[in-house]
Coordinates of C-alpha atoms in Angstrom, one line a residue:
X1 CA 0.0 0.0 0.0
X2 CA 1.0 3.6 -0.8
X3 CA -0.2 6.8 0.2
X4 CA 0.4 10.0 -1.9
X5 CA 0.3 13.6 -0.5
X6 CA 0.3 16.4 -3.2
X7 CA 1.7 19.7 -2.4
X8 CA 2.8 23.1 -4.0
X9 CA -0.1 24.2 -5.8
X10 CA -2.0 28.0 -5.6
X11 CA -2.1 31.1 -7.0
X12 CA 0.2 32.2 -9.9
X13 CA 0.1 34.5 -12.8
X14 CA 0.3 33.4 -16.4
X15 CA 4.3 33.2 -17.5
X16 CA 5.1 32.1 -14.0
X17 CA 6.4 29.0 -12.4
X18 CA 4.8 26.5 -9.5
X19 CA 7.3 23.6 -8.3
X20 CA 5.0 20.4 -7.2
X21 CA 5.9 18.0 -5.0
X22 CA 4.0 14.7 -4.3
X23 CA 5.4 12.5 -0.8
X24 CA 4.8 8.7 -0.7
X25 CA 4.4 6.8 2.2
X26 CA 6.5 3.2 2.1
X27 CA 10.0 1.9 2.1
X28 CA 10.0 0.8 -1.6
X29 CA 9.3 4.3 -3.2
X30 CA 12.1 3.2 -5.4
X31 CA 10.1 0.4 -6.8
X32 CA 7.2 2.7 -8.3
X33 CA 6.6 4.5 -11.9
X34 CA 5.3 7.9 -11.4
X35 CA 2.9 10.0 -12.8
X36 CA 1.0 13.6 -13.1
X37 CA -2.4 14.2 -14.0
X38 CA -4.5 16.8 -14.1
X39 CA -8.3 17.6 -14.0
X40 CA -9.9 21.2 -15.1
X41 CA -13.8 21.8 -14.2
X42 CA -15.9 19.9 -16.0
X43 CA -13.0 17.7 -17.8
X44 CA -11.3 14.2 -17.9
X45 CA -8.4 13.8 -15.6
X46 CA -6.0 13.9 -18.0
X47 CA -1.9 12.8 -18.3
X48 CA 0.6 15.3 -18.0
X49 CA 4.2 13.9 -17.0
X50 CA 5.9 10.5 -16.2
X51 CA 8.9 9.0 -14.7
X52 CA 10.0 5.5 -14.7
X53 CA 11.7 3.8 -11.7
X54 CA 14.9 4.8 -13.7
X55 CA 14.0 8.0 -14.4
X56 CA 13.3 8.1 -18.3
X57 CA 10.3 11.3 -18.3
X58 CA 7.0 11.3 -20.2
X59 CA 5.2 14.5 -21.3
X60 CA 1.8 15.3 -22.8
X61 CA 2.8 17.4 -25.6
X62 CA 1.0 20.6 -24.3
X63 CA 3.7 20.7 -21.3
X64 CA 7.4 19.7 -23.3
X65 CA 9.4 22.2 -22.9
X66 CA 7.8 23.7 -20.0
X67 CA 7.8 20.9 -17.4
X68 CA 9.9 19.0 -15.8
X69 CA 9.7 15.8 -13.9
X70 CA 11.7 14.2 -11.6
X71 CA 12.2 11.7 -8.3
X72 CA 14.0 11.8 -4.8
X73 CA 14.1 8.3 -4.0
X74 CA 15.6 9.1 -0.9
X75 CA 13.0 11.2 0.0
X76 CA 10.1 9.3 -1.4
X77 CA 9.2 12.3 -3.6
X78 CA 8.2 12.9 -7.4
X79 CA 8.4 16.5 -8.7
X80 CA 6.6 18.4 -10.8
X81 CA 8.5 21.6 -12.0
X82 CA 5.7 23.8 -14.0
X83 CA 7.7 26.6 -16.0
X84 CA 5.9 29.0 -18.2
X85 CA 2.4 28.7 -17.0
X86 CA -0.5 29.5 -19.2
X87 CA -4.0 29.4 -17.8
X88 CA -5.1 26.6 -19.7
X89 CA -2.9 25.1 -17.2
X90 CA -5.1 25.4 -14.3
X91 CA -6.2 22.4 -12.9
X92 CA -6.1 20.1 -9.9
X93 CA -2.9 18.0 -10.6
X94 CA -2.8 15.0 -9.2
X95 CA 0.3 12.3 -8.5
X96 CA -0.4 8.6 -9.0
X97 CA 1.7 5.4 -8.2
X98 CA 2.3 2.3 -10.1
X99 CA 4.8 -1.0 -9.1
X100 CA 6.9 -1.2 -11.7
X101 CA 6.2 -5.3 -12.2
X102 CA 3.0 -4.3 -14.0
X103 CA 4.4 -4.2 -17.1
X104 CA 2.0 -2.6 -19.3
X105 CA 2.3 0.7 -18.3
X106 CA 5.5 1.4 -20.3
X107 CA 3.3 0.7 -23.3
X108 CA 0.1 3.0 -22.1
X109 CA 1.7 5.5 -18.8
X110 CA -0.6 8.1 -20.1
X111 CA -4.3 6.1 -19.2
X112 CA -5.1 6.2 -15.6
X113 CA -6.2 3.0 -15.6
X114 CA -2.4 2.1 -15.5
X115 CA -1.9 3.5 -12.0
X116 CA -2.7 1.7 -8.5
X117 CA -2.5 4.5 -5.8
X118 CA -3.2 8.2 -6.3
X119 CA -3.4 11.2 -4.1
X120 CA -6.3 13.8 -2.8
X121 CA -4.9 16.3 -5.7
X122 CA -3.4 20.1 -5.4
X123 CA -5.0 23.2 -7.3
X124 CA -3.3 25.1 -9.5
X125 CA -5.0 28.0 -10.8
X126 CA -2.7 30.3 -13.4
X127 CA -4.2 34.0 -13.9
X128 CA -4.2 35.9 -17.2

């Protein structure tokens, strides 16, 4: 079992940046594929980033070149680094866990089917 805890989100103006940070629960954070998705009003929850138990990132193209993604093992964190924010960005972003024995997810990291543990989400809301 994993428990994920969002944080970082709020209040920023468009061309800004937000840095988010998502803390797991566990001794075998190490052992999990990451992800980012994120949810506007009245929208599917959709994928934004990824990042594989060795580190090799994911992006919806909206977000490359923009965001970053990337993992603390020691500190049982994944990162979201949100450069360049337009409001189309605002959402609630939300982090989700997968083992890395289910294997399918390096074919299909962007459904959320694919991921077994998720957290309570963070808003984001980018002004214009």
């Amino acid at each position: 079992q994993v428990q994920l805890a969002e944080s970082g989100g709020g209040l920023v103006q468009a061309g800004g940046s937000l840095k988010l940070a998502c803390a797991a629960s566990g001794r075998t954070f190490e052992t999990y594929n990451m992800g980012w998705f994120r949810q506007a009003p009245g929208k599917e929850r959709d994928f934004v980033a990824a990042i594989s138990t060795n580190s090799v990132t994911y992006f919806t193209n909206s977000v490359k070149g923009r965001f970053t993604i990337s993992r603390d093992n020691a500190k049982n964190t994944v990162y979201l680094q949100m450069n360049s924010l337009k409001s189309e960005d605002t959402a609630v972003y939300y982090c989700a866990a997968v083992s890395k024995r289910r294997s399918s997810w390096y074919a299909a990291m962007d459904r959320k089917n694919e991921y077994e543990y998720w957290g309570q989400g963070t808003q984001v809301t980018v002004s214009s």
